[in-house]
């Protein structure tokens, strides 16, 4: 069973509303997909690696953005594929235009013998929680709901 760990960056608008930074996966499979395709920046890890350390590493590799504690645990969710994701939320801010993602290589087009490189994350955007719930992988919606509860109890 695959396990991933990720971070959900959030910020408050001038009106006090919570916005979250979601990532759109790169590569040809995800091109043209929108609702239900977005995700928190995350990546796989194996024991004995600490899941939070993996989440920090993956966020840095996939976005290039700085992170700072505290990291609020959002618990675990299980995606339709069976992949388990542990997540943490943290307050932060960034300019999506400054995204710097690592890349992966894949044979494309399939069976062409040609390998192409694609960014792991092709873009990030800030979304209000209601919009984020439509954009994010449906299983990850629970993370947004948990963040909404935690953010209500956190200082502005």
mmCIF file with all atom_site columns, C-alpha atoms in Angstrom:
data_model
loop_
_atom_site.group_PDB
_atom_site.id
_atom_site.type_symbol
_atom_site.label_atom_id
_atom_site.label_alt_id
_atom_site.label_comp_id
_atom_site.label_asym_id
_atom_site.label_entity_id
_atom_site.label_seq_id
_atom_site.pdbx_PDB_ins_code
_atom_site.Cartn_x
_atom_site.Cartn_y
_atom_site.Cartn_z
_atom_site.occupancy
_atom_site.B_iso_or_equiv
_atom_site.pdbx_formal_charge
_atom_site.auth_seq_id
_atom_site.auth_comp_id
_atom_site.auth_asym_id
_atom_site.auth_atom_id
_atom_site.pdbx_PDB_model_num
ATOM 1   C CA . UNK A 1 1   ? 0.000   0.000  0.000   1.00 0.00 ? 1   UNK A CA 1
ATOM 2   C CA . UNK A 1 2   ? 1.419   3.377  -1.022  1.00 0.00 ? 2   UNK A CA 1
ATOM 3   C CA . UNK A 1 3   ? 1.729   6.136  1.547   1.00 0.00 ? 3   UNK A CA 1
ATOM 4   C CA . UNK A 1 4   ? 2.164   9.830  0.861   1.00 0.00 ? 4   UNK A CA 1
ATOM 5   C CA . UNK A 1 5   ? 2.615   12.857 3.064   1.00 0.00 ? 5   UNK A CA 1
ATOM 6   C CA . UNK A 1 6   ? 1.759   16.431 2.152   1.00 0.00 ? 6   UNK A CA 1
ATOM 7   C CA . UNK A 1 7   ? 1.346   19.997 3.256   1.00 0.00 ? 7   UNK A CA 1
ATOM 8   C CA . UNK A 1 8   ? -1.604  22.320 2.744   1.00 0.00 ? 8   UNK A CA 1
ATOM 9   C CA . UNK A 1 9   ? -0.597  26.002 2.761   1.00 0.00 ? 9   UNK A CA 1
ATOM 10  C CA . UNK A 1 10  ? -3.359  28.395 3.729   1.00 0.00 ? 10  UNK A CA 1
ATOM 11  C CA . UNK A 1 11  ? -3.757  32.131 4.210   1.00 0.00 ? 11  UNK A CA 1
ATOM 12  C CA . UNK A 1 12  ? -6.454  34.567 5.245   1.00 0.00 ? 12  UNK A CA 1
ATOM 13  C CA . UNK A 1 13  ? -7.783  37.258 2.948   1.00 0.00 ? 13  UNK A CA 1
ATOM 14  C CA . UNK A 1 14  ? -8.316  40.832 4.124   1.00 0.00 ? 14  UNK A CA 1
ATOM 15  C CA . UNK A 1 15  ? -11.911 39.827 4.880   1.00 0.00 ? 15  UNK A CA 1
ATOM 16  C CA . UNK A 1 16  ? -10.674 36.982 7.096   1.00 0.00 ? 16  UNK A CA 1
ATOM 17  C CA . UNK A 1 17  ? -11.664 34.214 4.666   1.00 0.00 ? 17  UNK A CA 1
ATOM 18  C CA . UNK A 1 18  ? -9.408  31.177 4.331   1.00 0.00 ? 18  UNK A CA 1
ATOM 19  C CA . UNK A 1 19  ? -7.741  30.413 0.995   1.00 0.00 ? 19  UNK A CA 1
ATOM 20  C CA . UNK A 1 20  ? -5.694  27.303 0.228   1.00 0.00 ? 20  UNK A CA 1
ATOM 21  C CA . UNK A 1 21  ? -2.873  26.691 -2.221  1.00 0.00 ? 21  UNK A CA 1
ATOM 22  C CA . UNK A 1 22  ? -3.622  23.712 -4.459  1.00 0.00 ? 22  UNK A CA 1
ATOM 23  C CA . UNK A 1 23  ? -1.359  22.116 -7.043  1.00 0.00 ? 23  UNK A CA 1
ATOM 24  C CA . UNK A 1 24  ? -2.273  20.872 -10.515 1.00 0.00 ? 24  UNK A CA 1
ATOM 25  C CA . UNK A 1 25  ? -0.339  17.740 -11.516 1.00 0.00 ? 25  UNK A CA 1
ATOM 26  C CA . UNK A 1 26  ? 1.909   18.085 -14.540 1.00 0.00 ? 26  UNK A CA 1
ATOM 27  C CA . UNK A 1 27  ? 2.332   15.760 -17.468 1.00 0.00 ? 27  UNK A CA 1
ATOM 28  C CA . UNK A 1 28  ? 0.190   14.695 -20.394 1.00 0.00 ? 28  UNK A CA 1
ATOM 29  C CA . UNK A 1 29  ? -2.310  12.623 -18.389 1.00 0.00 ? 29  UNK A CA 1
ATOM 30  C CA . UNK A 1 30  ? -3.475  15.686 -16.418 1.00 0.00 ? 30  UNK A CA 1
ATOM 31  C CA . UNK A 1 31  ? -3.518  18.184 -19.308 1.00 0.00 ? 31  UNK A CA 1
ATOM 32  C CA . UNK A 1 32  ? -7.067  19.427 -19.763 1.00 0.00 ? 32  UNK A CA 1
ATOM 33  C CA . UNK A 1 33  ? -8.304  17.980 -16.452 1.00 0.00 ? 33  UNK A CA 1
ATOM 34  C CA . UNK A 1 34  ? -9.505  20.479 -13.864 1.00 0.00 ? 34  UNK A CA 1
ATOM 35  C CA . UNK A 1 35  ? -12.308 19.738 -11.383 1.00 0.00 ? 35  UNK A CA 1
ATOM 36  C CA . UNK A 1 36  ? -11.308 16.847 -9.152  1.00 0.00 ? 36  UNK A CA 1
ATOM 37  C CA . UNK A 1 37  ? -7.721  16.867 -10.482 1.00 0.00 ? 37  UNK A CA 1
ATOM 38  C CA . UNK A 1 38  ? -6.030  19.311 -8.096  1.00 0.00 ? 38  UNK A CA 1
ATOM 39  C CA . UNK A 1 39  ? -4.167  18.144 -5.006  1.00 0.00 ? 39  UNK A CA 1
ATOM 40  C CA . UNK A 1 40  ? -2.157  19.205 -2.018  1.00 0.00 ? 40  UNK A CA 1
ATOM 41  C CA . UNK A 1 41  ? 1.602   19.058 -2.718  1.00 0.00 ? 41  UNK A CA 1
ATOM 42  C CA . UNK A 1 42  ? 2.580   15.589 -1.500  1.00 0.00 ? 42  UNK A CA 1
ATOM 43  C CA . UNK A 1 43  ? 4.782   12.631 -2.187  1.00 0.00 ? 43  UNK A CA 1
ATOM 44  C CA . UNK A 1 44  ? 5.436   9.036  -1.285  1.00 0.00 ? 44  UNK A CA 1
ATOM 45  C CA . UNK A 1 45  ? 7.598   7.954  1.602   1.00 0.00 ? 45  UNK A CA 1
ATOM 46  C CA . UNK A 1 46  ? 8.770   4.665  3.072   1.00 0.00 ? 46  UNK A CA 1
ATOM 47  C CA . UNK A 1 47  ? 9.338   3.683  6.690   1.00 0.00 ? 47  UNK A CA 1
ATOM 48  C CA . UNK A 1 48  ? 11.369  4.623  8.645   1.00 0.00 ? 48  UNK A CA 1
ATOM 49  C CA . UNK A 1 49  ? 11.210  8.135  7.131   1.00 0.00 ? 49  UNK A CA 1
ATOM 50  C CA . UNK A 1 50  ? 9.206   10.538 9.268   1.00 0.00 ? 50  UNK A CA 1
ATOM 51  C CA . UNK A 1 51  ? 6.004   11.471 7.383   1.00 0.00 ? 51  UNK A CA 1
ATOM 52  C CA . UNK A 1 52  ? 6.259   15.174 8.290   1.00 0.00 ? 52  UNK A CA 1
ATOM 53  C CA . UNK A 1 53  ? 9.874   15.238 7.062   1.00 0.00 ? 53  UNK A CA 1
ATOM 54  C CA . UNK A 1 54  ? 8.663   13.656 3.798   1.00 0.00 ? 54  UNK A CA 1
ATOM 55  C CA . UNK A 1 55  ? 5.868   16.247 3.506   1.00 0.00 ? 55  UNK A CA 1
ATOM 56  C CA . UNK A 1 56  ? 8.379   19.085 3.994   1.00 0.00 ? 56  UNK A CA 1
ATOM 57  C CA . UNK A 1 57  ? 10.741  17.592 1.396   1.00 0.00 ? 57  UNK A CA 1
ATOM 58  C CA . UNK A 1 58  ? 7.998   17.037 -1.162  1.00 0.00 ? 58  UNK A CA 1
ATOM 59  C CA . UNK A 1 59  ? 6.494   20.506 -0.732  1.00 0.00 ? 59  UNK A CA 1
ATOM 60  C CA . UNK A 1 60  ? 9.915   22.037 -1.362  1.00 0.00 ? 60  UNK A CA 1
ATOM 61  C CA . UNK A 1 61  ? 10.653  19.838 -4.393  1.00 0.00 ? 61  UNK A CA 1
ATOM 62  C CA . UNK A 1 62  ? 7.231   20.332 -5.958  1.00 0.00 ? 62  UNK A CA 1
ATOM 63  C CA . UNK A 1 63  ? 6.773   24.060 -5.366  1.00 0.00 ? 63  UNK A CA 1
ATOM 64  C CA . UNK A 1 64  ? 10.069  25.687 -4.382  1.00 0.00 ? 64  UNK A CA 1
ATOM 65  C CA . UNK A 1 65  ? 8.173   27.696 -1.745  1.00 0.00 ? 65  UNK A CA 1
ATOM 66  C CA . UNK A 1 66  ? 9.333   28.201 1.842   1.00 0.00 ? 66  UNK A CA 1
ATOM 67  C CA . UNK A 1 67  ? 7.436   26.653 4.734   1.00 0.00 ? 67  UNK A CA 1
ATOM 68  C CA . UNK A 1 68  ? 7.349   27.581 8.394   1.00 0.00 ? 68  UNK A CA 1
ATOM 69  C CA . UNK A 1 69  ? 5.845   25.985 11.491  1.00 0.00 ? 69  UNK A CA 1
ATOM 70  C CA . UNK A 1 70  ? 3.587   25.422 13.223  1.00 0.00 ? 70  UNK A CA 1
ATOM 71  C CA . UNK A 1 71  ? 2.286   22.467 11.213  1.00 0.00 ? 71  UNK A CA 1
ATOM 72  C CA . UNK A 1 72  ? -1.246  21.481 12.204  1.00 0.00 ? 72  UNK A CA 1
ATOM 73  C CA . UNK A 1 73  ? -2.022  17.769 11.736  1.00 0.00 ? 73  UNK A CA 1
ATOM 74  C CA . UNK A 1 74  ? -4.993  17.173 9.422   1.00 0.00 ? 74  UNK A CA 1
ATOM 75  C CA . UNK A 1 75  ? -4.886  13.406 9.828   1.00 0.00 ? 75  UNK A CA 1
ATOM 76  C CA . UNK A 1 76  ? -5.042  10.734 7.175   1.00 0.00 ? 76  UNK A CA 1
ATOM 77  C CA . UNK A 1 77  ? -7.320  10.154 4.190   1.00 0.00 ? 77  UNK A CA 1
ATOM 78  C CA . UNK A 1 78  ? -7.503  7.234  1.781   1.00 0.00 ? 78  UNK A CA 1
ATOM 79  C CA . UNK A 1 79  ? -7.894  7.940  -1.928  1.00 0.00 ? 79  UNK A CA 1
ATOM 80  C CA . UNK A 1 80  ? -9.931  5.792  -4.316  1.00 0.00 ? 80  UNK A CA 1
ATOM 81  C CA . UNK A 1 81  ? -6.683  4.115  -5.472  1.00 0.00 ? 81  UNK A CA 1
ATOM 82  C CA . UNK A 1 82  ? -6.044  2.965  -1.884  1.00 0.00 ? 82  UNK A CA 1
ATOM 83  C CA . UNK A 1 83  ? -3.156  5.401  -1.393  1.00 0.00 ? 83  UNK A CA 1
ATOM 84  C CA . UNK A 1 84  ? -3.023  6.728  2.168   1.00 0.00 ? 84  UNK A CA 1
ATOM 85  C CA . UNK A 1 85  ? -2.174  10.409 2.622   1.00 0.00 ? 85  UNK A CA 1
ATOM 86  C CA . UNK A 1 86  ? -1.100  12.041 5.867   1.00 0.00 ? 86  UNK A CA 1
ATOM 87  C CA . UNK A 1 87  ? -1.347  15.827 5.806   1.00 0.00 ? 87  UNK A CA 1
ATOM 88  C CA . UNK A 1 88  ? -0.498  18.935 7.788   1.00 0.00 ? 88  UNK A CA 1
ATOM 89  C CA . UNK A 1 89  ? -1.633  22.527 7.316   1.00 0.00 ? 89  UNK A CA 1
ATOM 90  C CA . UNK A 1 90  ? 0.478   25.636 7.796   1.00 0.00 ? 90  UNK A CA 1
ATOM 91  C CA . UNK A 1 91  ? -0.098  29.350 7.358   1.00 0.00 ? 91  UNK A CA 1
ATOM 92  C CA . UNK A 1 92  ? 1.950   30.932 4.587   1.00 0.00 ? 92  UNK A CA 1
ATOM 93  C CA . UNK A 1 93  ? 1.858   32.997 1.441   1.00 0.00 ? 93  UNK A CA 1
ATOM 94  C CA . UNK A 1 94  ? 3.459   32.776 -1.975  1.00 0.00 ? 94  UNK A CA 1
ATOM 95  C CA . UNK A 1 95  ? 3.148   34.034 -5.525  1.00 0.00 ? 95  UNK A CA 1
ATOM 96  C CA . UNK A 1 96  ? 1.930   31.178 -7.765  1.00 0.00 ? 96  UNK A CA 1
ATOM 97  C CA . UNK A 1 97  ? 3.913   32.667 -10.671 1.00 0.00 ? 97  UNK A CA 1
ATOM 98  C CA . UNK A 1 98  ? 7.109   31.791 -8.745  1.00 0.00 ? 98  UNK A CA 1
ATOM 99  C CA . UNK A 1 99  ? 6.410   28.026 -8.809  1.00 0.00 ? 99  UNK A CA 1
ATOM 100 C CA . UNK A 1 100 ? 9.555   25.924 -9.279  1.00 0.00 ? 100 UNK A CA 1
ATOM 101 C CA . UNK A 1 101 ? 8.691   22.235 -9.573  1.00 0.00 ? 101 UNK A CA 1
ATOM 102 C CA . UNK A 1 102 ? 10.935  19.228 -10.038 1.00 0.00 ? 102 UNK A CA 1
ATOM 103 C CA . UNK A 1 103 ? 10.392  17.165 -13.191 1.00 0.00 ? 103 UNK A CA 1
ATOM 104 C CA . UNK A 1 104 ? 9.788   13.549 -14.126 1.00 0.00 ? 104 UNK A CA 1
ATOM 105 C CA . UNK A 1 105 ? 10.465  11.688 -17.346 1.00 0.00 ? 105 UNK A CA 1
ATOM 106 C CA . UNK A 1 106 ? 8.014   9.477  -19.207 1.00 0.00 ? 106 UNK A CA 1
ATOM 107 C CA . UNK A 1 107 ? 7.732   7.900  -22.638 1.00 0.00 ? 107 UNK A CA 1
ATOM 108 C CA . UNK A 1 108 ? 5.486   10.244 -24.605 1.00 0.00 ? 108 UNK A CA 1
ATOM 109 C CA . UNK A 1 109 ? 3.600   9.662  -26.782 1.00 0.00 ? 109 UNK A CA 1
ATOM 110 C CA . UNK A 1 110 ? 3.093   6.105  -25.516 1.00 0.00 ? 110 UNK A CA 1
ATOM 111 C CA . UNK A 1 111 ? 5.075   3.427  -27.378 1.00 0.00 ? 111 UNK A CA 1
ATOM 112 C CA . UNK A 1 112 ? 6.932   6.137  -29.352 1.00 0.00 ? 112 UNK A CA 1
ATOM 113 C CA . UNK A 1 113 ? 10.321  5.357  -27.859 1.00 0.00 ? 113 UNK A CA 1
ATOM 114 C CA . UNK A 1 114 ? 10.694  9.089  -27.076 1.00 0.00 ? 114 UNK A CA 1
ATOM 115 C CA . UNK A 1 115 ? 11.164  10.203 -23.481 1.00 0.00 ? 115 UNK A CA 1
ATOM 116 C CA . UNK A 1 116 ? 9.960   13.625 -22.439 1.00 0.00 ? 116 UNK A CA 1
ATOM 117 C CA . UNK A 1 117 ? 10.370  15.602 -19.246 1.00 0.00 ? 117 UNK A CA 1
ATOM 118 C CA . UNK A 1 118 ? 7.389   17.223 -17.509 1.00 0.00 ? 118 UNK A CA 1
ATOM 119 C CA . UNK A 1 119 ? 7.034   19.276 -14.309 1.00 0.00 ? 119 UNK A CA 1
ATOM 120 C CA . UNK A 1 120 ? 5.575   17.274 -11.439 1.00 0.00 ? 120 UNK A CA 1
ATOM 121 C CA . UNK A 1 121 ? 3.312   20.267 -10.725 1.00 0.00 ? 121 UNK A CA 1
ATOM 122 C CA . UNK A 1 122 ? 2.459   22.484 -13.701 1.00 0.00 ? 122 UNK A CA 1
ATOM 123 C CA . UNK A 1 123 ? 0.729   25.235 -11.730 1.00 0.00 ? 123 UNK A CA 1
ATOM 124 C CA . UNK A 1 124 ? -0.507  26.245 -8.293  1.00 0.00 ? 124 UNK A CA 1
ATOM 125 C CA . UNK A 1 125 ? -3.365  28.576 -7.439  1.00 0.00 ? 125 UNK A CA 1
ATOM 126 C CA . UNK A 1 126 ? -5.036  30.069 -4.391  1.00 0.00 ? 126 UNK A CA 1
ATOM 127 C CA . UNK A 1 127 ? -8.664  29.009 -3.937  1.00 0.00 ? 127 UNK A CA 1
ATOM 128 C CA . UNK A 1 128 ? -11.373 29.942 -1.451  1.00 0.00 ? 128 UNK A CA 1
ATOM 129 C CA . UNK A 1 129 ? -12.470 26.817 0.435   1.00 0.00 ? 129 UNK A CA 1
ATOM 130 C CA . UNK A 1 130 ? -15.731 26.380 -1.528  1.00 0.00 ? 130 UNK A CA 1
ATOM 131 C CA . UNK A 1 131 ? -13.929 26.550 -4.882  1.00 0.00 ? 131 UNK A CA 1
ATOM 132 C CA . UNK A 1 132 ? -11.120 24.321 -3.578  1.00 0.00 ? 132 UNK A CA 1
ATOM 133 C CA . UNK A 1 133 ? -13.662 21.602 -2.713  1.00 0.00 ? 133 UNK A CA 1
ATOM 134 C CA . UNK A 1 134 ? -14.683 21.463 -6.389  1.00 0.00 ? 134 UNK A CA 1
ATOM 135 C CA . UNK A 1 135 ? -11.093 21.466 -7.686  1.00 0.00 ? 135 UNK A CA 1
ATOM 136 C CA . UNK A 1 136 ? -9.401  18.995 -5.320  1.00 0.00 ? 136 UNK A CA 1
ATOM 137 C CA . UNK A 1 137 ? -9.301  15.210 -5.615  1.00 0.00 ? 137 UNK A CA 1
ATOM 138 C CA . UNK A 1 138 ? -12.623 14.231 -3.951  1.00 0.00 ? 138 UNK A CA 1
ATOM 139 C CA . UNK A 1 139 ? -10.944 12.118 -1.240  1.00 0.00 ? 139 UNK A CA 1
ATOM 140 C CA . UNK A 1 140 ? -8.847  15.121 -0.201  1.00 0.00 ? 140 UNK A CA 1
ATOM 141 C CA . UNK A 1 141 ? -11.966 17.222 0.503   1.00 0.00 ? 141 UNK A CA 1
ATOM 142 C CA . UNK A 1 142 ? -11.882 15.908 4.070   1.00 0.00 ? 142 UNK A CA 1
ATOM 143 C CA . UNK A 1 143 ? -8.532  17.699 4.540   1.00 0.00 ? 143 UNK A CA 1
ATOM 144 C CA . UNK A 1 144 ? -10.150 21.010 3.540   1.00 0.00 ? 144 UNK A CA 1
ATOM 145 C CA . UNK A 1 145 ? -13.014 20.401 5.964   1.00 0.00 ? 145 UNK A CA 1
ATOM 146 C CA . UNK A 1 146 ? -10.562 19.641 8.786   1.00 0.00 ? 146 UNK A CA 1
ATOM 147 C CA . UNK A 1 147 ? -8.591  22.784 7.954   1.00 0.00 ? 147 UNK A CA 1
ATOM 148 C CA . UNK A 1 148 ? -11.780 24.885 8.047   1.00 0.00 ? 148 UNK A CA 1
ATOM 149 C CA . UNK A 1 149 ? -12.466 23.637 11.596  1.00 0.00 ? 149 UNK A CA 1
ATOM 150 C CA . UNK A 1 150 ? -8.846  24.213 12.698  1.00 0.00 ? 150 UNK A CA 1
ATOM 151 C CA . UNK A 1 151 ? -8.741  27.688 11.105  1.00 0.00 ? 151 UNK A CA 1
ATOM 152 C CA . UNK A 1 152 ? -11.920 28.726 12.952  1.00 0.00 ? 152 UNK A CA 1
ATOM 153 C CA . UNK A 1 153 ? -10.123 27.998 16.217  1.00 0.00 ? 153 UNK A CA 1
ATOM 154 C CA . UNK A 1 154 ? -6.812  29.642 15.200  1.00 0.00 ? 154 UNK A CA 1
ATOM 155 C CA . UNK A 1 155 ? -5.957  33.301 15.597  1.00 0.00 ? 155 UNK A CA 1
ATOM 156 C CA . UNK A 1 156 ? -6.379  35.414 12.454  1.00 0.00 ? 156 UNK A CA 1
#
